[in-house]
Each structure stands twice: as C-alpha cells, then as structure tokens.
XYZ file of C-alpha atoms in Angstrom:
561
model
C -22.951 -48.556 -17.903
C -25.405 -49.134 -20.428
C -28.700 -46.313 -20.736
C -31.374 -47.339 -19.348
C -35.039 -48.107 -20.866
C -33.589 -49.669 -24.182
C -32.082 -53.122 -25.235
C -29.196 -52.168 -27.379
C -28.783 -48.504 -26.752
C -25.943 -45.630 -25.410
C -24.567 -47.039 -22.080
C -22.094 -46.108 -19.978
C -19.808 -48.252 -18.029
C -16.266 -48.374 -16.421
C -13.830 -48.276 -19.286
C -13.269 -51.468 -21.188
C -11.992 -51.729 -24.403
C -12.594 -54.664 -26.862
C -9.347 -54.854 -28.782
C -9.140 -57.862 -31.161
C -11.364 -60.305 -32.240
C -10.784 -63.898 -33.383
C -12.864 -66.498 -35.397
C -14.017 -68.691 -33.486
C -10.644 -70.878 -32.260
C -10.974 -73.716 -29.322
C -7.787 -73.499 -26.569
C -6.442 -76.847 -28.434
C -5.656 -74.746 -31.684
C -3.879 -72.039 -30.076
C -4.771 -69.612 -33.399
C -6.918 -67.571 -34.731
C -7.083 -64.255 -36.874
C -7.226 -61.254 -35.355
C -9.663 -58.996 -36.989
C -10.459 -55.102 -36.201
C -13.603 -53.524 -36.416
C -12.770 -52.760 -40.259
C -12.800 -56.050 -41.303
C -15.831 -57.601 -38.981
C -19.176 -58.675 -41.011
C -21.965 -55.971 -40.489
C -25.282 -57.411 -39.090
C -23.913 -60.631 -37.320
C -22.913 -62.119 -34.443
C -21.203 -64.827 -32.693
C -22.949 -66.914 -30.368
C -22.771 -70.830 -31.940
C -26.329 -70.599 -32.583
C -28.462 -73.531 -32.188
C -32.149 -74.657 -31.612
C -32.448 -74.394 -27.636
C -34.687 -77.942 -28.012
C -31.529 -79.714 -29.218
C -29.905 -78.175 -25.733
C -29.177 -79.430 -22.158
C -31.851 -79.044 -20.131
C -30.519 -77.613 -17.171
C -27.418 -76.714 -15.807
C -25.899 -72.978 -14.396
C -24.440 -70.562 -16.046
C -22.072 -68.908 -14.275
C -21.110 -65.398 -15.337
C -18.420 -63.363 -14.442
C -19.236 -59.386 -13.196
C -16.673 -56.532 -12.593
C -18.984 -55.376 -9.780
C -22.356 -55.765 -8.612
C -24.772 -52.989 -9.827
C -25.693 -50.317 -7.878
C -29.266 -49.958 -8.316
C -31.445 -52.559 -9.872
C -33.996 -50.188 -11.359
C -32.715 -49.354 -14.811
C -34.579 -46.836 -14.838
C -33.000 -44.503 -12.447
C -30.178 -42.608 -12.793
C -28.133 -44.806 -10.908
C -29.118 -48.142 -12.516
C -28.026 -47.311 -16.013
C -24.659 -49.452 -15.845
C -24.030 -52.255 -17.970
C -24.131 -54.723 -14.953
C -27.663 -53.658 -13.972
C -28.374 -54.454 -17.761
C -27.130 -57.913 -17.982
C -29.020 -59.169 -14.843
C -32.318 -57.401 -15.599
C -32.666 -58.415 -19.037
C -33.258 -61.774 -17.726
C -36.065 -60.781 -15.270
C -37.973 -57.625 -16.543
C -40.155 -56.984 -19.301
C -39.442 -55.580 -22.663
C -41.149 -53.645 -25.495
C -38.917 -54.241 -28.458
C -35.529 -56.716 -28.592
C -32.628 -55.391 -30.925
C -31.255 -57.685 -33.467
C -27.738 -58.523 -35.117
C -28.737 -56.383 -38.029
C -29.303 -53.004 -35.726
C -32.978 -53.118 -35.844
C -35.522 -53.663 -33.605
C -38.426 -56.245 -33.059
C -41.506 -56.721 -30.686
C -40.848 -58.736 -27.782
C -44.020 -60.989 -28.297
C -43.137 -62.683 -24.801
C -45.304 -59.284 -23.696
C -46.910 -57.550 -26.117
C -48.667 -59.183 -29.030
C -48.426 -55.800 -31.034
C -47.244 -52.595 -30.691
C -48.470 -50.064 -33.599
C -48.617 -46.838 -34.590
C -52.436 -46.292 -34.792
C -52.606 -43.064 -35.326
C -50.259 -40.184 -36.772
C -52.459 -36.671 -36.175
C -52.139 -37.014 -33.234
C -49.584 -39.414 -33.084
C -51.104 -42.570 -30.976
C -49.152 -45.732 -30.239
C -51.245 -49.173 -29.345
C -49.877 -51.550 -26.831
C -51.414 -54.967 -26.891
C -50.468 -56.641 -24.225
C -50.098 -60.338 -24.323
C -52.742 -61.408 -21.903
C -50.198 -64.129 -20.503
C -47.935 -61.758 -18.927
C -47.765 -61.404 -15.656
C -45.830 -59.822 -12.720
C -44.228 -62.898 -10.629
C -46.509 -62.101 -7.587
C -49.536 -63.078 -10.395
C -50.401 -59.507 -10.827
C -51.264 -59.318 -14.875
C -49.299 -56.626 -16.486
C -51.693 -53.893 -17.681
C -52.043 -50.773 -19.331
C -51.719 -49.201 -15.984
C -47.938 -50.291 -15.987
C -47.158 -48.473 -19.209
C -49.435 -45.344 -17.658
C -47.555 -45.139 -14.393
C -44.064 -45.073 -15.813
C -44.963 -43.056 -18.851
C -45.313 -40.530 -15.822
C -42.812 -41.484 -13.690
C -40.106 -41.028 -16.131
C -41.718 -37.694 -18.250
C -39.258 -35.615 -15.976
C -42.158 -33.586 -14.487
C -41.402 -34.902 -10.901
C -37.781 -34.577 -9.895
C -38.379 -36.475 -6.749
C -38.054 -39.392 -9.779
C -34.436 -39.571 -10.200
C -34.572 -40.735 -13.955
C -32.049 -41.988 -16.152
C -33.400 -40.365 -19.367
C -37.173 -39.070 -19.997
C -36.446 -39.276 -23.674
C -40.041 -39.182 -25.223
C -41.394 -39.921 -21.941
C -41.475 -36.540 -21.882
C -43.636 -35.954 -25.566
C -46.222 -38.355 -23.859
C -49.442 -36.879 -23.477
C -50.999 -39.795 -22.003
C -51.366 -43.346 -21.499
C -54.946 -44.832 -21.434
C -56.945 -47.520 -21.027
C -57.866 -49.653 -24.432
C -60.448 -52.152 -25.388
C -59.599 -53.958 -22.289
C -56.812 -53.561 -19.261
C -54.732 -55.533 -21.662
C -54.161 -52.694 -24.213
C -52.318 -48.762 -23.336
C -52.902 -46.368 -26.047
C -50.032 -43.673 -26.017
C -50.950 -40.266 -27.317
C -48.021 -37.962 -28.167
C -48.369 -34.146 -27.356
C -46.165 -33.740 -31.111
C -45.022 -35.930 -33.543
C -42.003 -38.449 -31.802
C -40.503 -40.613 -34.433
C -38.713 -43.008 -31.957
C -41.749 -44.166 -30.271
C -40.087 -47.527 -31.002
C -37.309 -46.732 -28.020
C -39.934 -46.613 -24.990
C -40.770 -49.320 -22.409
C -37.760 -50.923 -23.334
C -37.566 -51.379 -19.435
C -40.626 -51.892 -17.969
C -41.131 -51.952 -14.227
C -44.693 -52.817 -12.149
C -46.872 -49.641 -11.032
C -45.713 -49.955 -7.928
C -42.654 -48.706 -8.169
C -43.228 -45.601 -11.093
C -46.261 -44.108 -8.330
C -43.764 -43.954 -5.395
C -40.669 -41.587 -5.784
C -38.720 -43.403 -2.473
C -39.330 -46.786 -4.154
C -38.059 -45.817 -7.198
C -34.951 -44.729 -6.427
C -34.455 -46.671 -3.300
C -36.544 -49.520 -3.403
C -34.545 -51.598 -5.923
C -31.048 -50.896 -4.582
C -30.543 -54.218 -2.308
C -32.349 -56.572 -4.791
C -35.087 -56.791 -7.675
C -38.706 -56.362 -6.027
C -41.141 -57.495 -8.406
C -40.130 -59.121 -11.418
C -41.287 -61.082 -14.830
C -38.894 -62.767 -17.128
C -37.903 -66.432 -17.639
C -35.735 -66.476 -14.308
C -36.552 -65.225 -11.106
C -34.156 -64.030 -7.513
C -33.082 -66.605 -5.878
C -30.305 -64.429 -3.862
C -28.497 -61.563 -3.953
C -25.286 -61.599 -1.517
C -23.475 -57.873 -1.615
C -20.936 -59.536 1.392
C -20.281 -62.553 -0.994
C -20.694 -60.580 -4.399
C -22.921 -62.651 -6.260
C -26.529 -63.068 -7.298
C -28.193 -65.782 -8.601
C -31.176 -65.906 -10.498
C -33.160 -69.184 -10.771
C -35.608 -70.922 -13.551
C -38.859 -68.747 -13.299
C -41.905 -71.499 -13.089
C -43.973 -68.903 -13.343
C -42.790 -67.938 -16.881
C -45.249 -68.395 -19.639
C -43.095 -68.331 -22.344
C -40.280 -70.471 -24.177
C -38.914 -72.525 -21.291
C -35.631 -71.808 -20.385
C -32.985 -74.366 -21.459
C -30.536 -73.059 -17.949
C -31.287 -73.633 -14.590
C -29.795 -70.943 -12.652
C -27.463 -68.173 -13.575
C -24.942 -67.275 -11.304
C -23.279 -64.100 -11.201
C -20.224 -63.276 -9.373
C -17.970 -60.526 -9.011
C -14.181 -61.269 -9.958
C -11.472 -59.130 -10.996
C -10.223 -59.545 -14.293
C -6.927 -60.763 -13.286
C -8.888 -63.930 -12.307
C -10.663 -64.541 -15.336
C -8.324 -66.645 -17.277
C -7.458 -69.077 -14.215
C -11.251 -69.077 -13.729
C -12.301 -70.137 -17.180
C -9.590 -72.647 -16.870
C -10.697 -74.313 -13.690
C -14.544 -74.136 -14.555
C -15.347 -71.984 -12.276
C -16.945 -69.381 -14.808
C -18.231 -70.356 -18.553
C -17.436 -66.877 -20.077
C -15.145 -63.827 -20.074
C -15.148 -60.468 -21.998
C -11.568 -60.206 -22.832
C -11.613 -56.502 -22.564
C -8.267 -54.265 -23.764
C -6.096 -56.886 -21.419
C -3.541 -58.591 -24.587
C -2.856 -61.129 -21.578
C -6.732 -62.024 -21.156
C -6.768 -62.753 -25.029
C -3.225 -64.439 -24.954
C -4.469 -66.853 -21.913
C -8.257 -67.313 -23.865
C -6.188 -69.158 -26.733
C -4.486 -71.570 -24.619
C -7.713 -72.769 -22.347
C -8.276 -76.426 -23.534
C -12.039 -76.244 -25.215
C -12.683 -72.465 -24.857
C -13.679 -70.429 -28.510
C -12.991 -67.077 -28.855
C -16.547 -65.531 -30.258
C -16.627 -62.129 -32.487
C -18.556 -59.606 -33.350
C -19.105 -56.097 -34.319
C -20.579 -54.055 -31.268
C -21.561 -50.206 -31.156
C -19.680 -49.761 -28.817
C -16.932 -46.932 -28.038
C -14.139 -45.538 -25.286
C -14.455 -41.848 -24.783
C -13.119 -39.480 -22.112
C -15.717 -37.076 -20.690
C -15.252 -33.598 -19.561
C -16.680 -32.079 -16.653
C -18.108 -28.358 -17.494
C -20.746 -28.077 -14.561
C -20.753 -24.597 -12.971
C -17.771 -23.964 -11.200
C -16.040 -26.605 -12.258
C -12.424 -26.103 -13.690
C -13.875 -26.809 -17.204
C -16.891 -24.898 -17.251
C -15.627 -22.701 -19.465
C -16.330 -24.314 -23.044
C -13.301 -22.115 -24.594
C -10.693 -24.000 -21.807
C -12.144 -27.210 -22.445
C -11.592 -27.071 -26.465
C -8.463 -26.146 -26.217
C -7.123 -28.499 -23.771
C -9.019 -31.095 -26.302
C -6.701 -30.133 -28.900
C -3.642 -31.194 -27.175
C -5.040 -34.870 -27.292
C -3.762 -36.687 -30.053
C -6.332 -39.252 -30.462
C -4.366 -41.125 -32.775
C -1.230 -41.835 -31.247
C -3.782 -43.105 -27.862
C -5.218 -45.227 -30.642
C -2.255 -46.396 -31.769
C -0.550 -47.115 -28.394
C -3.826 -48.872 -26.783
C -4.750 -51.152 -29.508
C -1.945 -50.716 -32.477
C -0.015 -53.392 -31.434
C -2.656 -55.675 -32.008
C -4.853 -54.103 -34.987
C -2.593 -51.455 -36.693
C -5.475 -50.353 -38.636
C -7.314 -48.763 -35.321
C -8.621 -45.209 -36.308
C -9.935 -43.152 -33.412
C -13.550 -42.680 -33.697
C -15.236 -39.903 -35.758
C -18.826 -39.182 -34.181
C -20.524 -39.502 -31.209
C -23.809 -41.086 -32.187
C -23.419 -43.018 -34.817
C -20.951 -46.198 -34.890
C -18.667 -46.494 -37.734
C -20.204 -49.234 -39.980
C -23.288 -47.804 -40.372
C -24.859 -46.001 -43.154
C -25.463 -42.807 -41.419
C -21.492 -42.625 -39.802
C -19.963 -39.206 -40.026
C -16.543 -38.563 -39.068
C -16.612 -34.495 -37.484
C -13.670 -35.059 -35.485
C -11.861 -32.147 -37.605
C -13.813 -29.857 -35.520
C -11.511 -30.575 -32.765
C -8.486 -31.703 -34.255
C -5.064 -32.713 -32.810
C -3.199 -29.185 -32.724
C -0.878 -28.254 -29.714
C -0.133 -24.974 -31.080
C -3.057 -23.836 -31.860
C -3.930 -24.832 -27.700
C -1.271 -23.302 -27.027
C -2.109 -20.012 -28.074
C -5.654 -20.527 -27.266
C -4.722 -20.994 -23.872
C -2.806 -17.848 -23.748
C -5.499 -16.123 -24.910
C -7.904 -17.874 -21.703
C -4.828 -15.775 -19.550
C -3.673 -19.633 -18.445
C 0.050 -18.609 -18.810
C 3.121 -20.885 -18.896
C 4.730 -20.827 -15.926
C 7.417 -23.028 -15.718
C 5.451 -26.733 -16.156
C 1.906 -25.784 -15.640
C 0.018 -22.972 -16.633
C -1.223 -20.794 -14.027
C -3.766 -17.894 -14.110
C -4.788 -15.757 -11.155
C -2.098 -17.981 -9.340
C -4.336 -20.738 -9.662
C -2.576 -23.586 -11.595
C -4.561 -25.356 -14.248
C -4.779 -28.556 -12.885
C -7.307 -31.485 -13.565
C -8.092 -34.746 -11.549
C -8.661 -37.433 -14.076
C -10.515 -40.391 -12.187
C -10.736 -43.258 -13.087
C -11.562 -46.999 -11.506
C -8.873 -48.789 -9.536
C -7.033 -51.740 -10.692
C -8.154 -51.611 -14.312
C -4.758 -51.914 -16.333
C -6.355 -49.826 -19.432
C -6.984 -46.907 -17.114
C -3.781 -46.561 -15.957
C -2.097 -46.944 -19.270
C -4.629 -44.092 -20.734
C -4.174 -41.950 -17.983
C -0.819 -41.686 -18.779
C -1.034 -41.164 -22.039
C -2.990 -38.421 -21.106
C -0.684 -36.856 -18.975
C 2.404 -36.924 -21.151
C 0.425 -35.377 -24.237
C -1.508 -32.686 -21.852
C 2.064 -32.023 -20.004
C 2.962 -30.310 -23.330
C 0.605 -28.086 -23.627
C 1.018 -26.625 -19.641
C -2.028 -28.786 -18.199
C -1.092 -30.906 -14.807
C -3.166 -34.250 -14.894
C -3.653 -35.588 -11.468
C -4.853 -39.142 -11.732
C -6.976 -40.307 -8.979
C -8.144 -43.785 -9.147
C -11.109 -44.517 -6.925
C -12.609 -48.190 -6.210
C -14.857 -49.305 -8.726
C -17.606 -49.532 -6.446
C -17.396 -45.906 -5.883
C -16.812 -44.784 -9.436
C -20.429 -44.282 -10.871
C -22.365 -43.237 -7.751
C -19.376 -41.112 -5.940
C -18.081 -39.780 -8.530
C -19.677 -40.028 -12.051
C -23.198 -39.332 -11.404
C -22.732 -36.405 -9.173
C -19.964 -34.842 -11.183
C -17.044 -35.424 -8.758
C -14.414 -35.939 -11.525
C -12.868 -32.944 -13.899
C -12.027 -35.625 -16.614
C -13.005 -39.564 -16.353
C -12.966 -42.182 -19.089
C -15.821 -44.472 -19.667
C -17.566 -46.060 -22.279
C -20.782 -45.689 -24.580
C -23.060 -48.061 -26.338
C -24.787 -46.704 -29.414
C -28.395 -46.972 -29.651
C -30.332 -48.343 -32.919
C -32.275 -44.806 -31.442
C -29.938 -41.906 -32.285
C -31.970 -38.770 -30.896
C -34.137 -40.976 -28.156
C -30.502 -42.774 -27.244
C -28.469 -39.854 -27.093
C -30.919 -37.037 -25.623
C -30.285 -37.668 -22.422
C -26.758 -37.802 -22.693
C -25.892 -34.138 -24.563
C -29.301 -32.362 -23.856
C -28.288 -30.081 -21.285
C -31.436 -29.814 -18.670
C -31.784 -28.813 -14.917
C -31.872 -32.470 -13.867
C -28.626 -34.245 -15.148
C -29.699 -37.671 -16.381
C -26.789 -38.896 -18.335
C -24.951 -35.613 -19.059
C -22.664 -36.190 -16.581
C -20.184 -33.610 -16.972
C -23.156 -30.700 -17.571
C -22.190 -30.061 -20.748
C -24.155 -28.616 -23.954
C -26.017 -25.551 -24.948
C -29.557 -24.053 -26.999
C -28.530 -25.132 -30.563
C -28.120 -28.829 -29.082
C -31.101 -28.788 -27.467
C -32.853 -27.202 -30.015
C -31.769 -30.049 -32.117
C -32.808 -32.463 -30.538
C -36.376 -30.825 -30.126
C -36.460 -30.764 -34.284
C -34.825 -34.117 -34.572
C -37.381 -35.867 -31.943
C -40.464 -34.682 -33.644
C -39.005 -35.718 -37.214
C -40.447 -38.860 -38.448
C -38.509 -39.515 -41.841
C -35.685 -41.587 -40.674
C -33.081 -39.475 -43.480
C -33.960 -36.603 -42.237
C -33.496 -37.540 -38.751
C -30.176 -38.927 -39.254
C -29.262 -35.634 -40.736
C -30.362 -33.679 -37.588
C -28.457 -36.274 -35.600
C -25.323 -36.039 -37.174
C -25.694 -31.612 -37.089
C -25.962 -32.477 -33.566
C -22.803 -34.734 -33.358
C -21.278 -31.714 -34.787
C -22.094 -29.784 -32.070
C -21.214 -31.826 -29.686
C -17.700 -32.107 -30.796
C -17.585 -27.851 -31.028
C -18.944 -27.860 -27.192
C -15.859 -30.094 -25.801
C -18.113 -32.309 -24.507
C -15.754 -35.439 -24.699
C -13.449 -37.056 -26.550
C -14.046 -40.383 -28.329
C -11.122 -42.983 -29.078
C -12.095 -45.900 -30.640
C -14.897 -48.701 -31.725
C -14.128 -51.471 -30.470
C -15.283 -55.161 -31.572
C -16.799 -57.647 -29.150
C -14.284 -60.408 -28.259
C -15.273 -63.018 -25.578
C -13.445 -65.893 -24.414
C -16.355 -68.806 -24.345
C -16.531 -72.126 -22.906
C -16.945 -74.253 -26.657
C -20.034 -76.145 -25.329
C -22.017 -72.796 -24.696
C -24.701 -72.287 -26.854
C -26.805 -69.234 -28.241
C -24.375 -66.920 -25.694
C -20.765 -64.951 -26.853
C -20.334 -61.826 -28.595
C -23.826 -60.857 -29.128
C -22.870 -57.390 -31.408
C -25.580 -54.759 -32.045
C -28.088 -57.573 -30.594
C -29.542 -58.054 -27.000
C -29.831 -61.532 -25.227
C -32.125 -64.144 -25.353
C -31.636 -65.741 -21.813
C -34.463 -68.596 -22.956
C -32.058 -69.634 -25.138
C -28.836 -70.282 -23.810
C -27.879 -73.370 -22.690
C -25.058 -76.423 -23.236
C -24.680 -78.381 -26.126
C -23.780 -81.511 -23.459
C-alpha cells in the first residue's frame, strides 16, 4: 500500500516482488535480457513515450487490480494502499508530480506556483490555478489547503490519518491576495514543505471526522482530475472511471479506464485474450515466462524504490514487545540466502537491501544492515539470556512457548514460499512460525492496521521525501499511522524532530540515514530486497509501463492505433 499524501513516496502494500526486468521484447521475439536492479539506468523509465496528440483518441484501458481498495480517501489510515493510489491519481488533485529522475515538480494542472516566500518564519505560497475546480463546479480554494492542513495536523484523533508529517509543523493556512492563493506558515523551520498536499481532498470532507474516514469507503465523493466515477461495483470487483468533461486541462487521449480485480493466476491468459492491456509481473517466474510468449506484448523496465520487508509487531503485549526478543530472533534470518532463494535463480547478483529509507541507487544509500547481522549463535545465546530456553523444538519460558503467527495474504505464491523460508531458518534458532494466511481483502484492515499479526511481510515505496516519507512509518506516537507494528523509541523520534526542521538537504540526509540506523538497532523490520519494475504491456500502449521513481500521467496514456 503506498503512503498516502505524496506521488512517489513510502507505501505499503501486500507483498509483491519485482524480480527481473527485460528490455523492451514483443511476445513474437520470445527474448530479452534480464537485468537486476544493479544494472538498470538511474533516472529513467519505460513507458514507449510519445506525444499524446499523435495518440488514439479514445478507447479503455483496462487495468488489472489484486483487490479493490479499502478506503478511497488516501488520506486516512486505511486508504494508504497502492490500489487506492492508482485509481485516485487519476481523479484528485495534486501539489507536486515526481519524475523519472527522483525529483519533484509542480503540478501546474492546479497550482500555478508553489514557493517558499518566506524563511523566518518559514511561509509557503500556494497559487492556485484559477481553472481548477471540484467536479460539482465548486473552485478549489485556499480553504481546501486550510481545512486539511487541520484535518491531518494530528490534533483531532477523531481524524484517523495516514501520516500528519508536517501537517503537524503547520501553523496555519490563510487566505492570500484572493481565495485563489493559501499562504502556509510553519510554527519551525520544515524543509520538506515540498511533500504536502500531495493528496488533496475538498473541505468537505477534512471539517467532518465521520466523512473522513467513512465517507469515501463505498466510492470517491467529490472529485477533480481528467476522469471522473462512472461506477464502482464491490459485488462485480471493478470500477470504472470515465473521460472527465469537466476537466480543464490536457484532454485525455483514453476514454474510460476500467479496473478489475483478478488474481494473478489469470493475468497471463488475460493479457492474451485482450481482456486486460497490462500486468505487473510481480516475483511469479511463470507470469514473466508467459509475458514473453504473448504475441505483441513488451516487457517495460525500470528502476523503482521500491522494497520487500517483513515487519515486526512490538505493540504492548504483544509477543515482540520486547525490543531485546525481537533482535535476536532478527538475527536468525539470513537475509541472504531468502535473497538468493526468491530471486537468485533469476538475477544471481540480488543483495538483500541495506537501509530502510533510502533505495540503493541513490546518492545518499547506506547499507547499516551489520547492525543486525545474520548470526544464529549469537541469537542463540541472546535468547538464553531473554530465559526463552530450548526445550526440545521450541523455546519455552514461563511454559509459554515462543511462538509467532506470521500472516500473510492468501493465494499469493511469494508468501508462501517466504514464509517458509522463514520457518526453516527461525526453526533453528527454537522459534515456532505459525503461518496464517488470511484473504487479501482482510489483510490491511483486519489485520495490518490494527496490529493483528506478530510478523507479516509487505512492501515499501521510498519517498523522494526521506524524513516527511518515513515519519509516519518509524515515529512512534499515541495514534499509529503507519507504524504498524508500534515500534520505535525517543532517539528516533528525536531524530526526526532535528531532521524535519533541517533545511540543508546534506545535512538532512545525514540525520536520515542516523535514523535508518536506529531503526535497524530497534528490530523494527527486516528488509530483503529492491526490486526493479517489470510489467508485461500490450506493445500498442503508450506513455504507460514501468513508470520507476515517477508517478502517472493519466492525460497521457493512450494507443498508438
């Protein structure tokens, strides 16, 4: 599931791995190089670019989902998935689009200009582009930006936010020259100002708390983007968003996109019998296998930030809440013989990942994974030292067997291979891993958000953002945002206090990466690997594939013929 409020940012989502990557190859050829994240081109992506005038006009896109989301406000803790993300990118507003290269750059669709006005105190001028407009004809106004500046600043936890990263070093949001233009004020210096409104929703939904969390949860309410709702089905699993004539800027070349729920299985046979133009080929070898021998299909490449991790529940009472335990099962993980078994086959060159906020490939990567280093023994002893005792299989202590559930989503073949892996190598060190599989459906808001899981693997997406992208996430608070498993501690958040109100970008980086450190040294998760973005494409797709660090431009995609 991706984090909300930002294009290309940490997300979250049920585990799926990228795991090779091929130059663009059509079905007919049946080749291709596969290429790791090691050897992909920084800054790039893989879409077949091309001027949306030379395009089709018209036509549907139709899109394949693993589920439908379960809230469409992306700004609430439930509607931080990836699927939420990929239909409301095409309807809602946006402050700033990220690019191939990792950077960022005002979405002019909205805002004309978005500066930094001021820097004692630090004030941040929206101008609003006076076209925009909700799709009931309400103009977007500074009163938007005011409302959820408030909404998500964490002061009212009848708001169920997904992050109030420097929503909450917002002072306030007022009125400009005219209702077209929000000054921000900051309380203290906040040097990613750039990450906020990357999400933004009508007043009407940031002033009521039952709205915002509930109100969006069937379908989108009030939207403004190039498409509009035609339908959303939950019975029949789809949605499908139409043309919006109400859109003021570049016309979209598509005239509907249809989404529909399918399980991966399906893809290939799918793609095959144009019934969907697209497929992420995930960590399935079979998906890629099938991708090459689909007559007129191109397999699209890129480098993404994202990364597989497993996350550890330390909430009060929990089995792990003890950050001693959970260190010291995290030594009996070998991360690279996972590494190795889930992807080696394909790319022996696959190194398990090194940090937790910054993707390998860019200039501020780290690796502190020694922190937590593969070494049974020493868990061993570390364990004994707990007073978890061998006892035949499984440790035991206070007659209570150390035994975790390790949940996961049903009917996702990477899961169950990991999970197994994870027994064998946690088996040797006197830990029982139950693995409980759970319908996707119920994963995130049964299980995940509430913390119903001891260990569960999912997946992040980096932000271009590294404090404002990751606060949320290891910033240990009394409402849970996207620390799912409750775990972190002072220094962290201390950290990320300093870090927020630093505006050199080197020295920020620095903070960030002191913080990474700490993360790894409070057993908050485990990282595997980076994994590159592979998608099996239908060859006269344009503008759409493996998109990389960048986000979507839904105005441009469209068929060559």
């Amino acid at each position: 599931m991706r984090r909300a409020r930002r294009g290309l940012v940490l997300a979250l989502a049920p585990l799926t791995a990228v795991v090779m990557a091929v130059s663009g190859c059509s079905g007919d050829s049946g080749g291709g190089e596969i290429k790791g994240a090691q050897e992909q081109p920084k800054g790039v992506n893989d879409i077949n670019p091309r001027d949306p005038g030379s395009l089709k006009d018209g036509g549907d896109l139709r899109w394949p989902l693993d589920r439908l989301p379960d809230n469409f406000n992306r700004n609430q803790v439930d509607g931080t998935d990836g699927y939420a993300k990929r239909v409301m990118d095409a309807l809602m507003p946006h402050a700033f689009r990220a690019k191939a290269d990792g950077g960022v750059a005002v979405d002019t669709n909205y805002f004309e200009s978005i500066e930094l006005t001021s820097k004692q105190p630090q004030v941040v001028t929206y101008r609003i582009n006076p076209k925009a407009s909700w799709d009931d004809g309400t103009p977007i106004t500074w009163e938007d930006l005011a409302a959820q500046a408030r909404a998500l600043s964490g002061t009212d936890p009848a708001f169920r936010v997904g992050s109030s990263s420097g929503y909450r070093e917002v002072e306030r949001v007022e009125k400009g020259r005219d209702d077209r233009e929000a000054k921000v004020t900051f309380r203290a210096p906040y040097g990613e100002w750039r990450a906020l409104f990357a999400d933004l929703y009508p007043k009407s939904t940031n002033t009521d708390p039952a709205v915002f969390n509930q109100g969006w949860v069937e379908r989108p309410v009030l939207t403004a983007g190039p498409f509009r709702v035609e339908s959303v089905d939950r019975t029949g699993k789809t949605i499908i968003l139409a043309r919006n004539d109400r859109w003021w800027g570049p016309r979209p070349r598509l005239d509907r996109i249809v989404f529909r729920v399918l399980e991966r299985g399906a893809l290939p046979d799918a793609l095959a019998n144009k019934e969907i133009d697209f497929y992420e080929i995930g960590s399935n070898v079979d998906l890629f296998q099938r991708a090459k021998g689909i007559a007129d299909v191109q397999i699209r490449q890129a480098l993404q930030p994202k990364y597989n991790l497993t996350l550890f529940n330390g909430a009060p009472g929990s089995v792990f809440a003890d950050p001693k335990l959970r260190v010291a099962v995290q030594r009996g993980i070998n991360r690279e013989v996972l590494t190795r078994a889930l992807v080696g086959q394909i790319l022996p060159d696959a190194k398990p990942l090194g940090n937790h906020v910054f993707a390998e490939g860019t200039k501020d990567y780290r690796d502190h994974s020694g922190e937590v280093g593969f070494d049974p023994d020493r868990a061993r002893r570390e364990l004994d030292e707990l007073g978890w005792k061998a006892e035949g299989d499984v440790r035991r202590k206070d007659g209570r067997e150390l035994a975790v559930r390790f949940v996961m989503s049903a009917n996702n073949p990477f899961n169950e291979q990991v999970s197994k892996l994870y027994q064998d190598q946690l088996r040797q060190i006197g830990v029982k891993l139950v693995i409980q599989p759970v319908p996707s459906s119920e994963f995130s808001k049964n299980h995940l958000v509430v913390g119903n899981f001891d260990i569960a693997p999912i997946a992040w997406e980096l932000s271009p953002f590294p404090i404002d992208g990751n606060t949320s996430v290891y910033r240990l608070a009394n409402d849970v945002q996207q620390n799912y498993g409750r775990v972190g501690n002072d220094s962290i958040n201390r950290l990320f206090e300093e870090a927020g109100r630093e505006l050199d970008d080197a020295r920020r980086a620095e903070l960030a990466n002191r913080i990474d450190e700490e993360v790894w040294r409070a057993g908050h998760s485990v990282p595997l690997y980076q994994v590159p973005d592979a998608v099996a494409v239908r060859s006269t797709l344009a503008n759409t594939g493996a998109f990389g660090f960048a986000d979507r431009d839904y105005t441009a995609i469209g068929f060559t013929g």
